[in-house]
Amino acid sequence: MCGIVGYVGNRNSQNILIEGLKKLEYRGYDSAGVAVYTTEGLQVKKSKGRLAVLETKLGDEPLNGTIGIGHTRWATHGKPSDINSHPHTDNSLKFSVVHNGIIENYISLKEELTAQGHVFVSETDTEVISHLIASLYQGDIVKAVQQAVTRMRGAFALGVLTEYEPDKLVAVRLQSPLIIGVGEGENFIGSDIPAILEYTRNVYILNDGEMAVLTREGVELMTLEGNFISRELFHVDWDIVTAEKAGFDHFMLKEIYEQPKAYRDTMGSRIDATGKKVVLNEIGMTPEQIKAIRNVHIVACGTAYHAGLVGKSVIESLARIPVETDVASEYRYRSPIITPQTLVIVVSQSGETADTLAALREAKRNGARVLAITNVVGSSVAREADDVIVTWAGPEIAVASTKAYTSQLIAFYLFGLYLAQTLGTKDEAYIADVVSALQELPAKVEHILAQSETIKGVAEQVSTHNNLFFIGRGLDYHVVMEGSLKLKEISYIHSEAYAAGELKHGTLALIEEGIPVIALATQGDLFEKTVSNIKEVKARGAHVFGIHEEGEAELAKVVDQVFAIPATLPLLTPALSVVPLQLLSYYASLARGNDVDKPRNLAKSVTVE
Ligand code: M6R
C-alpha cells in the first residue's frame, strides 16, 4: 500500500523523507519518489523499484532543501514505472502532490482539465490532483486545495507543496489514514506512525474530512471547509514493530480489521454514481465477445481457489453461464477442454503463484481469453492476462490470506453483475438490489468485528482439541472450506470441511463425544436440511458451534453456542460468514502460542510448482 512522508523544518529534508519511507517499506511498494523545494525551485526525483534505486539517483544529484514530500507507490492506476511514481506535478512544475487512495472521478476531471489545455504524462489518478490544484490556485494554496477536494470523489490522503508558498506543507485526509508529527521547529506528515517515530512521538491523528497546514513554526488543523479545530496531541508510546501493525498484535488481525476498507476500495468507482449498476472499465471484452462465452473456468490455489468456488455460484446464478473451478496444480494435467469461447479466470493475491501462472499460460495456448483477479498490479499474472480486475485490498503481509479472499469475493460479485447487465440475464431492479446490498457489506463486517470477543471465547475452547469438523451446505460449504484451511494453516489443528449432507456417507464415523463441529447455516433455502445434519452430529456427542443470520431463531435450539451475522442476500453471505471463521483461527492460533503471521512450513508467495 502506498506510503506518504512529508517534512518542513531546518534539516535536510531529503534524508528525513528517505528514512521515513524506509520505515514504511513493510507496507509493500513498487516505486518511490520525493519532491523537495530547493534553491532552484521545486525538484522531483522518482523511480520504479526499491528505495535503493531512488537513493542512488539522489546520491548522484542530491535535492538540498528543508521542505519536501515523499511517497512509496503500490500501483493501482497504471503499471509500476518512473512516470507513474509519485510525487506528481502540474505542467508548470510549481505544484507537487503525493497521494494515497483512489480518485473515483479522475477520468471526468482529466477530460475537463485536458480541455483547458493541461497535458497529462502518467496513467495515474493522482496526476489529476496536481493539475486541478494548479488550475484553482489564486495565491492561496490552502484555499486551492480545499476547492480541489470538493471536486474529487473517492478516498484519499494528500501531501501538497507549491513553489509559490515554499514554507507550507498542506495535508488532507478523507478515508485514507494520515497523521501529523509535531516536533521542535519542525513538523511532519506520515501515512503511518512508523514514518515519523524516529523524530517525534507527538502526533495529531487527522479524522476524515480534516486537513492540516504545516510550517516550521507550527501546525494548524482545520476542516475541509476551513473551520479551525483544536485537538490534544497524542503521545505515541509504541515501539516501531507495534507501530507497523497500527497497534494490532499481528498483521493478520490488522488485515482482518482492514476488510471493510478493502471492500469499499474494491467496489470504489466500479459502482456508478446512481448506485444501481456496475462499471468495469478495465474489462476490454466487447458485449459481443461476452455474449460468445460458452463456459468459464476458474483456476487458483488455496484461499484464492476457495474464492473461486464462491465465484462459480455467483457467475452461474447471475449470468447463467456454466462454470468449472479447478485447483491450479491439477488444471493443466487433466487436459481441460478449453476453446476460444472459454473464459478462464485466474485468481491470485500475489499474482506470482507458479501453478496459477502455468494455468494461465495453458489457457492462452489453447486460445482462451484470460481474466485475472489479483491484488498486485504489476504482477506476472496481471501482465500476462487479457483483462485484470485488481482487488484493492492493499498489501497482505500475514501468510494467512484474509482481506485478499474477501476482496476476491467482491471482485466476483462485481464481475457477475457486469455479465448479468451485459447478457440481460437479470433485470435492472434486481441488479440495483444486489448493488445496494453489496454497499452495505462493509458496515456489516464492522458489526461482526465488534463482537470478536465472543469468537475469541469459542477459539480458546477449540484450541484445546486436535481434530474438528466444519459443515455447511451450498455457499456455506465453500466458506467452511476456507475456514478449515485457515484454522489448519495457523493453529495446526486438524480439521475437515464437509458438505453437511455428505457426512453420513462415511465421515460421521469420526464424530465422537465432545468433538467440536462448526456449522454454518446462513442459506435460508438449505437451512432445514442443515439443521437435520447438525442433529446427526449432536446425536453422536459433538459440541456444535453454529453461525446463522440475525433474526433466525431456530438454530439456537439445536446447537451448543451460536453466533449471528447480519442478514444480507443469500449470495452475498460468504463475504460476512467467513469473518468469524478468520477470527476463530486467529484466536485459536494465538491461544496455542503459534507464530500467527508466519506459520511453520509455509510461504506467502508460492513461486514453485
Ligand atoms: O497469491 P495467491 O493468491 O496465488 O496464493 C494462493 C495460495 O498460496 C494462498 O491463498 C494460500 O492458500 C494462503 N496462505 C491461505 O491463507
Coordinates of C-alpha atoms and ligand atoms in Angstrom, one line a residue:
M1 CA 0.0 0.0 0.0
C2 CA 1.3 3.5 -0.7
G3 CA 3.2 5.4 1.9
I4 CA 3.4 9.2 2.5
V5 CA 6.0 11.2 4.3
G6 CA 6.4 15.0 4.5
Y7 CA 8.8 17.3 6.3
V8 CA 9.1 21.0 7.0
G9 CA 11.9 22.2 9.3
N10 CA 15.6 23.1 9.2
R11 CA 17.2 19.8 8.5
N12 CA 18.0 18.2 5.1
S13 CA 14.5 17.0 4.1
Q14 CA 15.8 14.5 1.5
N15 CA 17.3 12.3 4.2
I16 CA 14.3 12.6 6.5
L17 CA 12.0 11.6 3.7
I18 CA 14.0 8.6 2.7
E19 CA 14.4 7.4 6.2
G20 CA 10.7 7.8 6.8
L21 CA 9.9 5.9 3.6
K22 CA 12.2 3.1 4.7
K23 CA 10.0 2.7 7.8
L24 CA 7.0 2.2 5.5
E25 CA 8.6 -0.5 3.3
Y26 CA 6.8 -3.2 5.2
R27 CA 3.5 -2.0 3.6
G28 CA 4.8 -3.1 0.2
Y29 CA 5.6 -0.8 -2.8
D30 CA 6.9 -0.9 -6.3
S31 CA 8.3 2.7 -6.9
A32 CA 9.3 5.7 -4.8
G33 CA 9.9 9.4 -5.1
V34 CA 10.5 12.7 -3.4
A35 CA 9.8 16.4 -4.2
V36 CA 12.0 19.0 -2.4
Y37 CA 11.9 22.8 -2.6
T38 CA 15.5 23.7 -3.4
T39 CA 17.2 27.0 -4.4
E40 CA 16.3 26.0 -8.0
G41 CA 12.6 25.6 -7.2
L42 CA 10.5 22.5 -6.7
Q43 CA 12.5 19.5 -7.8
V44 CA 11.2 15.9 -8.1
K45 CA 13.2 12.6 -8.3
K46 CA 11.4 9.3 -8.6
S47 CA 11.9 5.8 -9.9
K48 CA 10.4 2.4 -10.3
G49 CA 11.8 -0.3 -7.9
R50 CA 13.2 -0.3 -4.4
L51 CA 14.1 2.7 -2.4
A52 CA 17.8 1.9 -3.0
V53 CA 17.3 2.9 -6.7
L54 CA 16.0 6.3 -5.7
E55 CA 18.7 6.7 -3.1
T56 CA 21.3 6.1 -5.9
K57 CA 19.7 8.8 -8.0
L58 CA 19.7 11.2 -5.1
G59 CA 23.3 10.3 -4.2
D60 CA 24.3 11.4 -7.7
E61 CA 22.2 14.5 -7.7
P62 CA 21.0 15.4 -4.2
L63 CA 18.0 17.6 -3.6
N64 CA 19.0 20.2 -1.0
G65 CA 16.2 21.8 0.8
T66 CA 14.3 21.8 4.1
I67 CA 10.7 21.1 3.0
G68 CA 9.6 18.1 1.0
I69 CA 7.2 15.3 0.4
G70 CA 8.0 11.6 -0.3
H71 CA 6.0 8.6 -1.4
T72 CA 6.2 4.9 -1.9
R73 CA 3.7 3.7 -4.5
W74 CA 1.9 0.4 -4.7
A75 CA 0.4 0.5 -8.2
T76 CA -3.3 0.8 -8.7
H77 CA -4.0 3.1 -11.7
G78 CA -1.2 2.4 -14.2
K79 CA 1.7 0.0 -14.0
P80 CA 4.8 0.5 -11.8
S81 CA 7.0 2.9 -13.7
D82 CA 9.1 6.0 -13.2
I83 CA 6.4 8.2 -14.7
N84 CA 3.6 6.7 -12.7
S85 CA 5.5 7.1 -9.5
H86 CA 4.7 10.0 -7.1
P87 CA 5.1 12.9 -6.5
H88 CA 3.1 14.2 -9.4
T89 CA 3.3 17.8 -10.7
D90 CA 1.3 20.1 -12.9
N91 CA 2.7 21.3 -16.3
S92 CA 4.3 24.4 -14.7
L93 CA 6.1 22.2 -12.2
K94 CA 5.1 24.6 -9.5
F95 CA 2.8 22.2 -7.6
S96 CA 3.6 18.8 -6.4
V97 CA 1.4 16.1 -4.8
V98 CA 1.7 12.7 -3.1
H99 CA -1.5 10.7 -2.7
N100 CA -2.7 7.5 -1.1
G101 CA -6.2 6.2 -2.1
I102 CA -8.3 6.4 -5.2
I103 CA -9.9 9.3 -7.0
E104 CA -13.0 7.7 -8.4
N105 CA -14.0 10.5 -10.8
Y106 CA -10.5 11.1 -12.1
I107 CA -11.4 10.3 -15.7
S108 CA -14.0 13.1 -15.9
L109 CA -11.7 15.5 -14.2
K110 CA -8.9 14.6 -16.6
E111 CA -11.1 15.3 -19.5
E112 CA -12.2 18.6 -18.1
L113 CA -8.6 19.7 -17.4
T114 CA -7.4 18.4 -20.8
A115 CA -10.0 20.6 -22.5
Q116 CA -8.5 23.5 -20.6
G117 CA -5.0 22.7 -22.1
H118 CA -3.5 20.6 -19.3
V119 CA -1.2 17.8 -20.6
F120 CA -1.0 14.6 -18.7
V121 CA 2.0 12.3 -18.8
S122 CA 1.1 9.4 -16.5
E123 CA -1.7 6.8 -16.3
T124 CA -2.4 7.7 -12.6
D125 CA -5.5 9.2 -11.0
T126 CA -3.1 11.3 -8.8
E127 CA -1.7 13.4 -11.6
V128 CA -5.2 14.9 -11.9
I129 CA -4.9 16.4 -8.4
S130 CA -1.8 18.4 -9.1
H131 CA -3.3 19.8 -12.3
L132 CA -6.6 20.5 -10.5
I133 CA -4.9 22.4 -7.7
A134 CA -2.8 24.4 -10.2
S135 CA -5.9 25.3 -12.1
L136 CA -7.7 26.6 -9.0
Y137 CA -4.7 28.4 -7.4
Q138 CA -5.2 32.2 -6.9
G139 CA -2.4 33.0 -4.4
D140 CA -3.6 30.8 -1.5
I141 CA -2.6 27.1 -1.5
V142 CA -4.9 26.2 1.4
K143 CA -8.0 27.6 -0.5
A144 CA -6.9 25.9 -3.8
V145 CA -6.6 22.5 -2.0
Q146 CA -10.0 23.0 -0.3
Q147 CA -11.6 23.8 -3.6
A148 CA -9.9 20.9 -5.3
V149 CA -11.1 18.5 -2.7
T150 CA -14.7 19.5 -3.3
R151 CA -14.3 18.3 -6.9
M152 CA -12.8 14.9 -6.0
R153 CA -14.7 11.8 -5.3
G154 CA -13.1 8.8 -3.5
A155 CA -10.8 8.0 -0.6
F156 CA -7.6 9.8 -0.3
A157 CA -4.8 11.2 1.9
L158 CA -2.7 14.0 0.3
G159 CA 0.5 15.9 0.9
V160 CA 0.8 19.1 -1.2
L161 CA 3.6 21.5 -1.9
T162 CA 3.8 24.6 -4.1
E163 CA 6.8 26.7 -5.1
Y164 CA 4.7 29.8 -4.6
E165 CA 4.4 29.3 -0.9
P166 CA 7.6 27.4 -0.1
D167 CA 7.2 27.4 3.7
K168 CA 3.9 25.5 3.8
L169 CA 3.1 21.8 3.6
V170 CA -0.6 21.0 3.2
A171 CA -2.1 17.7 4.3
V172 CA -5.6 16.3 3.7
R173 CA -7.4 13.2 4.9
L174 CA -10.5 11.6 3.5
Q175 CA -10.8 7.9 4.4
S176 CA -7.1 7.2 3.9
P177 CA -5.1 7.5 7.1
L178 CA -2.8 10.4 7.7
I179 CA -1.0 11.7 10.8
I180 CA 0.8 14.8 11.7
G181 CA 4.0 14.6 13.7
V182 CA 4.8 17.7 15.8
G183 CA 8.5 18.5 16.6
E184 CA 10.6 21.5 17.8
G185 CA 10.9 23.9 14.9
E186 CA 10.0 21.0 12.5
N187 CA 6.8 19.2 11.6
F188 CA 6.0 16.0 9.7
I189 CA 3.2 14.2 7.9
G190 CA 3.0 10.4 7.6
S191 CA 0.5 7.9 6.3
D192 CA 1.5 5.8 9.2
I193 CA 3.1 6.4 12.6
P194 CA 6.4 4.5 11.9
A195 CA 7.4 7.0 9.3
I196 CA 7.9 9.8 11.9
L197 CA 8.6 7.8 15.1
E198 CA 12.3 8.4 14.9
Y199 CA 11.8 12.2 15.1
T200 CA 8.8 12.7 17.3
R201 CA 6.3 10.8 19.4
N202 CA 3.8 13.7 19.5
V203 CA 1.1 13.4 16.8
Y204 CA -2.2 14.6 15.7
I205 CA -4.3 11.9 14.1
L206 CA -6.4 13.5 11.3
N207 CA -10.0 12.4 11.1
D208 CA -11.9 12.1 7.8
G209 CA -12.7 15.5 6.3
E210 CA -9.8 17.3 8.0
M211 CA -6.7 19.0 6.8
A212 CA -3.5 20.5 8.3
V213 CA -1.2 23.3 7.3
L214 CA 2.3 22.7 8.5
T215 CA 5.1 25.3 8.7
R216 CA 8.3 25.3 10.7
E217 CA 6.6 27.3 13.4
G218 CA 3.6 25.1 13.9
V219 CA 0.6 23.1 12.7
E220 CA -3.0 24.4 12.0
L221 CA -5.7 21.8 11.9
M222 CA -9.0 22.6 10.1
T223 CA -12.0 21.1 8.4
L224 CA -12.0 20.9 4.7
E225 CA -14.4 23.9 4.9
G226 CA -11.7 25.9 6.7
N227 CA -13.1 25.9 10.3
F228 CA -10.2 25.6 12.7
I229 CA -10.0 22.7 15.0
S230 CA -8.2 22.4 18.4
R231 CA -7.1 18.9 19.4
E232 CA -4.9 17.3 22.1
L233 CA -1.6 15.9 21.0
F234 CA -1.5 12.1 21.1
H235 CA 1.7 10.7 22.6
V236 CA 2.8 7.5 21.0
D237 CA 4.5 5.1 23.3
W238 CA 4.5 2.1 20.8
D239 CA 7.8 0.7 19.7
I240 CA 8.4 0.6 15.9
V241 CA 7.2 -3.0 15.4
T242 CA 3.9 -2.3 17.1
A243 CA 3.5 0.8 15.1
E244 CA 3.9 -1.1 11.8
K245 CA 1.0 -3.2 12.8
A246 CA -1.0 0.0 13.7
G247 CA -1.3 -1.2 17.3
F248 CA -2.6 -4.7 16.4
D249 CA -0.7 -7.6 17.8
H250 CA -0.3 -9.3 14.4
F251 CA -0.6 -8.3 10.7
M252 CA -3.3 -11.0 10.3
L253 CA -5.5 -9.3 12.8
K254 CA -4.8 -5.9 11.3
E255 CA -5.7 -7.3 7.9
I256 CA -8.9 -8.8 9.2
Y257 CA -9.9 -5.4 10.5
E258 CA -8.9 -3.7 7.2
Q259 CA -11.6 -5.7 5.4
P260 CA -14.4 -3.0 5.5
K261 CA -11.9 -0.6 3.8
A262 CA -10.8 -3.3 1.3
Y263 CA -14.5 -3.9 0.4
R264 CA -15.1 -0.2 -0.1
D265 CA -11.9 0.3 -2.1
T266 CA -12.5 -2.7 -4.3
M267 CA -16.0 -1.5 -5.1
G268 CA -14.9 2.1 -5.4
S269 CA -15.5 3.6 -8.8
R270 CA -16.8 0.3 -10.1
I271 CA -20.3 1.2 -8.9
D272 CA -21.8 4.0 -10.9
A273 CA -22.9 7.3 -9.4
T274 CA -26.5 6.2 -9.3
G275 CA -25.5 3.3 -7.1
K276 CA -27.6 0.9 -9.3
K277 CA -25.1 -0.7 -11.7
V278 CA -21.6 -1.9 -12.1
V279 CA -19.0 -0.2 -14.3
L280 CA -15.9 -2.3 -15.2
N281 CA -13.9 0.0 -17.5
E282 CA -10.9 -2.4 -17.1
I283 CA -12.7 -5.2 -18.9
G284 CA -11.7 -4.9 -22.6
M285 CA -14.2 -7.6 -23.8
T286 CA -16.9 -6.2 -26.1
P287 CA -20.5 -7.1 -25.5
E288 CA -20.3 -9.4 -28.5
Q289 CA -17.3 -11.2 -27.0
I290 CA -19.1 -11.6 -23.7
K291 CA -22.2 -13.0 -25.4
A292 CA -19.9 -15.5 -27.2
I293 CA -18.7 -17.0 -23.9
R294 CA -19.9 -20.6 -23.6
N295 CA -18.2 -21.7 -20.4
V296 CA -15.9 -20.3 -17.6
H297 CA -13.0 -22.0 -15.9
I298 CA -11.9 -20.5 -12.6
V299 CA -8.4 -21.6 -11.7
A300 CA -6.4 -20.8 -8.5
C301 CA -4.7 -22.2 -5.4
G302 CA -5.5 -22.3 -1.7
T303 CA -7.6 -19.5 -0.4
A304 CA -7.9 -18.0 -3.9
Y305 CA -9.4 -21.3 -5.1
H306 CA -12.0 -21.1 -2.3
A307 CA -12.9 -17.6 -3.5
G308 CA -13.2 -19.2 -7.0
L309 CA -15.7 -21.8 -5.6
V310 CA -17.9 -18.9 -4.5
G311 CA -17.2 -17.2 -7.8
K312 CA -18.7 -20.2 -9.6
S313 CA -22.0 -19.9 -7.8
V314 CA -22.0 -16.1 -8.3
I315 CA -21.5 -16.3 -12.1
E316 CA -23.8 -19.3 -12.6
S317 CA -26.6 -17.6 -10.6
L318 CA -26.2 -14.1 -12.1
A319 CA -25.1 -14.8 -15.7
R320 CA -26.3 -18.4 -16.2
I321 CA -23.0 -19.5 -17.8
P322 CA -21.6 -22.9 -16.8
V323 CA -18.5 -22.6 -14.6
E324 CA -15.9 -25.1 -13.5
T325 CA -13.5 -24.4 -10.7
D326 CA -10.1 -26.0 -10.6
V327 CA -7.1 -26.2 -8.3
A328 CA -4.3 -24.7 -10.5
S329 CA -1.8 -27.5 -9.8
E330 CA -4.3 -30.0 -11.3
Y331 CA -5.8 -28.0 -14.1
R332 CA -3.3 -28.4 -16.9
Y333 CA -2.7 -32.1 -16.2
R334 CA -6.3 -33.1 -16.6
S335 CA -6.4 -31.9 -20.3
P336 CA -9.2 -29.4 -19.7
I337 CA -11.5 -28.7 -22.6
I338 CA -10.6 -25.1 -23.4
T339 CA -11.9 -23.4 -26.6
P340 CA -11.8 -19.8 -27.8
Q341 CA -15.3 -19.5 -26.3
T342 CA -13.9 -20.4 -22.8
L343 CA -13.2 -17.5 -20.4
V344 CA -10.5 -18.6 -18.0
I345 CA -10.5 -16.6 -14.7
V346 CA -7.3 -16.9 -12.7
V347 CA -7.4 -15.7 -9.1
S348 CA -4.2 -14.8 -7.2
Q349 CA -3.5 -12.4 -4.4
S350 CA 0.2 -12.2 -5.2
G351 CA -0.1 -12.7 -9.0
E352 CA 3.1 -14.8 -8.8
T353 CA 1.9 -18.3 -7.8
A354 CA 3.6 -20.7 -10.1
D355 CA 0.7 -23.1 -10.7
T356 CA -1.7 -20.3 -11.4
L357 CA 0.6 -18.7 -13.8
A358 CA 1.1 -22.0 -15.6
A359 CA -2.6 -22.5 -15.8
L360 CA -3.0 -19.0 -17.3
R361 CA -0.4 -19.9 -20.0
E362 CA -2.1 -23.2 -20.7
A363 CA -5.4 -21.4 -21.2
K364 CA -3.8 -18.8 -23.6
R365 CA -2.1 -21.5 -25.6
N366 CA -5.5 -23.1 -26.2
G367 CA -6.9 -19.8 -27.4
A368 CA -9.0 -18.8 -24.3
R369 CA -9.3 -15.2 -23.1
V370 CA -7.9 -14.9 -19.6
L371 CA -9.2 -12.6 -16.9
A372 CA -7.1 -12.2 -13.8
I373 CA -8.4 -11.2 -10.4
T374 CA -5.3 -10.1 -8.5
N375 CA -4.1 -7.8 -5.7
V376 CA -0.8 -6.8 -7.3
V377 CA -0.9 -4.6 -10.3
G378 CA 2.4 -5.2 -11.9
S379 CA 2.5 -9.0 -11.1
S380 CA 3.2 -11.7 -13.7
V381 CA -0.5 -12.8 -13.7
A382 CA -1.6 -9.2 -14.2
R383 CA 0.8 -8.6 -17.1
E384 CA 0.0 -11.8 -18.9
A385 CA -3.8 -11.8 -18.6
D386 CA -6.0 -10.2 -21.2
D387 CA -8.1 -8.4 -18.6
V388 CA -7.5 -7.6 -15.0
I389 CA -9.7 -6.8 -12.1
V390 CA -7.5 -5.5 -9.3
T391 CA -8.6 -6.1 -5.8
W392 CA -7.7 -3.0 -3.9
A393 CA -7.1 -4.7 -0.6
G394 CA -3.6 -3.3 -0.2
P395 CA -0.6 -5.5 0.6
E396 CA -1.3 -8.6 2.6
I397 CA 1.6 -9.4 4.8
A398 CA 0.4 -12.2 7.0
V399 CA 0.8 -15.6 5.3
A400 CA -2.8 -16.4 6.1
S401 CA -4.9 -14.7 3.5
T402 CA -7.9 -12.8 4.8
K403 CA -8.7 -9.4 3.2
A404 CA -7.4 -10.7 -0.2
Y405 CA -10.0 -13.6 -0.1
T406 CA -12.9 -11.3 0.8
S407 CA -11.8 -8.7 -1.9
Q408 CA -11.7 -11.5 -4.4
L409 CA -15.3 -12.3 -3.5
I410 CA -16.2 -8.6 -4.1
A411 CA -14.5 -8.8 -7.5
F412 CA -16.6 -11.9 -8.4
Y413 CA -19.8 -10.1 -7.3
L414 CA -18.9 -7.1 -9.5
F415 CA -17.9 -9.3 -12.4
G416 CA -21.1 -11.5 -12.1
L417 CA -23.3 -8.4 -12.1
Y418 CA -21.4 -7.0 -15.1
L419 CA -22.0 -10.2 -17.0
A420 CA -25.7 -10.1 -16.0
Q421 CA -26.0 -6.5 -17.1
T422 CA -24.4 -7.3 -20.5
L423 CA -26.2 -10.5 -21.1
G424 CA -29.6 -9.3 -19.8
T425 CA -29.9 -12.4 -17.5
K426 CA -31.1 -10.2 -14.6
D427 CA -33.3 -7.1 -14.8
E428 CA -32.2 -3.6 -13.7
A429 CA -34.2 -3.7 -10.4
Y430 CA -32.6 -7.0 -9.4
I431 CA -29.1 -5.7 -10.2
A432 CA -29.8 -2.5 -8.3
D433 CA -30.9 -4.5 -5.2
V434 CA -27.7 -6.6 -5.3
V435 CA -25.5 -3.5 -5.8
S436 CA -27.2 -1.8 -2.8
A437 CA -26.7 -4.9 -0.6
L438 CA -23.1 -5.0 -1.7
Q439 CA -22.6 -1.5 -0.5
E440 CA -24.0 -2.4 2.9
L441 CA -21.4 -5.1 3.5
P442 CA -18.5 -3.0 4.9
A443 CA -20.7 -1.8 7.8
K444 CA -21.9 -5.3 8.4
V445 CA -18.3 -6.6 8.6
E446 CA -17.6 -3.8 11.2
H447 CA -20.6 -5.1 13.2
I448 CA -19.1 -8.6 13.2
L449 CA -15.7 -7.3 14.2
A450 CA -17.2 -5.5 17.1
Q451 CA -18.1 -8.9 18.6
S452 CA -14.7 -10.5 18.2
E453 CA -14.6 -11.3 22.0
T454 CA -17.4 -13.9 21.6
I455 CA -15.4 -15.6 18.8
K456 CA -12.3 -15.4 21.0
G457 CA -14.1 -17.4 23.7
V458 CA -15.0 -20.2 21.2
A459 CA -11.5 -20.2 19.8
E460 CA -10.0 -20.8 23.2
Q461 CA -12.2 -23.9 23.6
V462 CA -11.4 -25.1 20.1
S463 CA -7.6 -24.6 20.7
T464 CA -7.6 -27.5 23.2
H465 CA -8.7 -30.0 20.6
N466 CA -6.6 -31.7 17.9
N467 CA -9.5 -32.5 15.5
L468 CA -12.6 -30.8 14.5
F469 CA -15.1 -30.5 11.6
F470 CA -16.7 -27.7 9.7
I471 CA -20.0 -28.4 8.0
G472 CA -22.3 -26.4 5.7
R473 CA -24.4 -26.7 2.5
G474 CA -24.3 -24.7 -0.7
L475 CA -22.3 -21.5 -0.4
D476 CA -21.8 -22.3 3.3
Y477 CA -19.9 -25.4 2.3
H478 CA -17.5 -23.3 0.3
V479 CA -17.0 -20.9 3.1
V480 CA -16.3 -23.6 5.7
M481 CA -13.6 -25.0 3.3
E482 CA -11.9 -21.6 3.7
G483 CA -12.5 -21.6 7.4
S484 CA -10.9 -25.1 7.7
L485 CA -7.9 -24.1 5.7
K486 CA -7.3 -21.0 7.8
L487 CA -7.5 -23.0 11.0
K488 CA -5.1 -25.7 9.8
E489 CA -2.5 -23.3 8.5
I490 CA -2.1 -21.1 11.5
S491 CA -3.3 -23.2 14.5
Y492 CA -2.0 -26.6 13.2
I493 CA -5.3 -28.2 14.4
H494 CA -6.5 -30.8 12.0
S495 CA -9.9 -30.0 10.6
E496 CA -12.1 -31.2 7.7
A497 CA -14.7 -29.2 5.9
Y498 CA -17.6 -31.3 4.8
A499 CA -20.8 -30.8 2.8
A500 CA -23.2 -31.3 5.7
G501 CA -25.3 -33.8 3.7
E502 CA -22.3 -35.9 2.8
L503 CA -21.3 -36.7 6.4
K504 CA -23.4 -39.8 6.7
H505 CA -21.6 -41.3 3.7
G506 CA -18.6 -42.1 5.8
T507 CA -17.2 -39.3 7.9
L508 CA -19.9 -39.5 10.5
A509 CA -17.9 -42.4 11.9
L510 CA -15.4 -39.9 13.2
I511 CA -17.9 -38.0 15.3
E512 CA -17.4 -38.8 18.9
E513 CA -18.2 -37.3 22.3
G514 CA -17.1 -33.7 22.7
I515 CA -15.6 -33.2 19.2
P516 CA -16.1 -29.6 18.1
V517 CA -18.2 -29.1 14.9
I518 CA -18.5 -25.6 13.4
A519 CA -21.8 -25.4 11.5
L520 CA -22.6 -22.6 9.0
A521 CA -26.3 -22.3 8.4
T522 CA -26.9 -19.0 6.6
Q523 CA -28.6 -20.2 3.4
G524 CA -32.4 -19.9 4.0
D525 CA -33.4 -22.5 1.4
L526 CA -31.0 -25.1 2.8
F527 CA -31.5 -24.2 6.5
E528 CA -33.8 -27.0 7.5
K529 CA -31.6 -29.6 5.8
T530 CA -28.5 -28.2 7.5
V531 CA -30.3 -28.4 10.9
S532 CA -31.1 -32.1 10.2
N533 CA -27.4 -32.7 9.6
I534 CA -26.5 -30.8 12.8
K535 CA -28.8 -33.1 14.7
E536 CA -27.0 -36.1 13.3
V537 CA -23.7 -34.9 14.8
K538 CA -25.3 -33.7 18.0
A539 CA -26.8 -37.2 18.5
R540 CA -23.3 -38.6 18.4
G541 CA -22.0 -36.2 21.1
A542 CA -20.5 -33.4 19.0
H543 CA -20.2 -29.9 20.6
V544 CA -21.7 -27.7 17.9
F545 CA -20.9 -24.0 17.4
G546 CA -23.5 -22.6 14.9
I547 CA -23.3 -19.5 12.7
H548 CA -26.6 -18.1 11.4
E549 CA -28.2 -14.9 10.3
E550 CA -29.6 -12.3 12.8
G551 CA -33.3 -12.7 13.2
E552 CA -33.2 -16.5 12.7
A553 CA -34.3 -18.2 16.0
E554 CA -34.2 -21.9 15.3
L555 CA -30.5 -22.7 15.3
A556 CA -30.0 -21.7 18.9
K557 CA -32.4 -24.5 19.9
V558 CA -30.3 -27.3 18.3
V559 CA -26.6 -26.2 18.9
D560 CA -24.5 -25.5 21.9
Q561 CA -23.4 -22.0 21.1
V562 CA -24.5 -19.6 18.3
F563 CA -23.1 -16.5 16.6
A564 CA -25.2 -14.3 14.4
I565 CA -24.0 -12.4 11.4
P566 CA -26.0 -9.5 9.9
A567 CA -28.6 -10.6 7.3
T568 CA -27.9 -10.0 3.7
L569 CA -28.8 -11.5 0.3
P570 CA -28.0 -15.3 0.3
L571 CA -25.5 -14.9 -2.5
L572 CA -23.5 -12.3 -0.5
T573 CA -23.3 -14.1 2.8
P574 CA -19.8 -15.5 2.2
A575 CA -18.4 -12.0 2.5
L576 CA -19.8 -11.9 6.0
S577 CA -19.8 -15.5 7.3
V578 CA -16.1 -16.0 6.6
V579 CA -15.1 -13.2 9.1
P580 CA -16.0 -15.1 12.3
L581 CA -14.1 -18.1 10.9
Q582 CA -11.0 -15.9 10.3
L583 CA -11.2 -14.6 13.8
L584 CA -11.7 -18.1 15.1
S585 CA -8.4 -19.4 13.5
Y586 CA -6.6 -16.2 14.6
Y587 CA -7.5 -16.6 18.3
A588 CA -7.0 -20.4 18.2
S589 CA -3.5 -19.9 16.9
L590 CA -2.9 -17.2 19.5
A591 CA -4.1 -19.5 22.3
R592 CA -1.7 -22.2 21.1
G593 CA 1.2 -19.8 21.2
N594 CA 1.9 -20.1 17.5
D595 CA 3.6 -17.6 15.2
V596 CA 0.4 -16.3 13.7
D597 CA 1.8 -14.3 10.9
K598 CA 4.5 -16.8 9.8
P599 CA 3.1 -20.3 10.2
R600 CA 5.6 -23.2 10.0
N601 CA 6.4 -24.7 6.6
L602 CA 4.5 -22.0 4.6
A603 CA 5.5 -19.0 2.5
K604 CA 3.4 -16.0 1.5
S605 CA 4.0 -16.5 -2.2
V606 CA 4.4 -19.9 -3.7
T607 CA 6.6 -19.4 -6.8
V608 CA 7.5 -23.1 -7.3
E609 CA 5.2 -25.9 -8.6
Ligands
M6R1 O1 -1.0 -15.4 -4.0 P1 -2.1 -16.4 -4.3 O2 -3.5 -15.9 -4.0 O3 -2.0 -17.0 -5.7 O4 -1.8 -17.6 -3.2 C1 -2.5 -18.8 -3.3 C2 -2.3 -19.6 -2.0 O5 -1.0 -19.9 -1.9 C3 -2.8 -18.8 -0.8 O6 -4.1 -18.4 -0.9 C4 -2.6 -19.7 0.5 O7 -3.6 -20.7 0.4 C5 -2.9 -18.8 1.7 N1 -1.7 -18.9 2.6 C6 -4.0 -19.3 2.6 O8 -4.2 -18.4 3.6

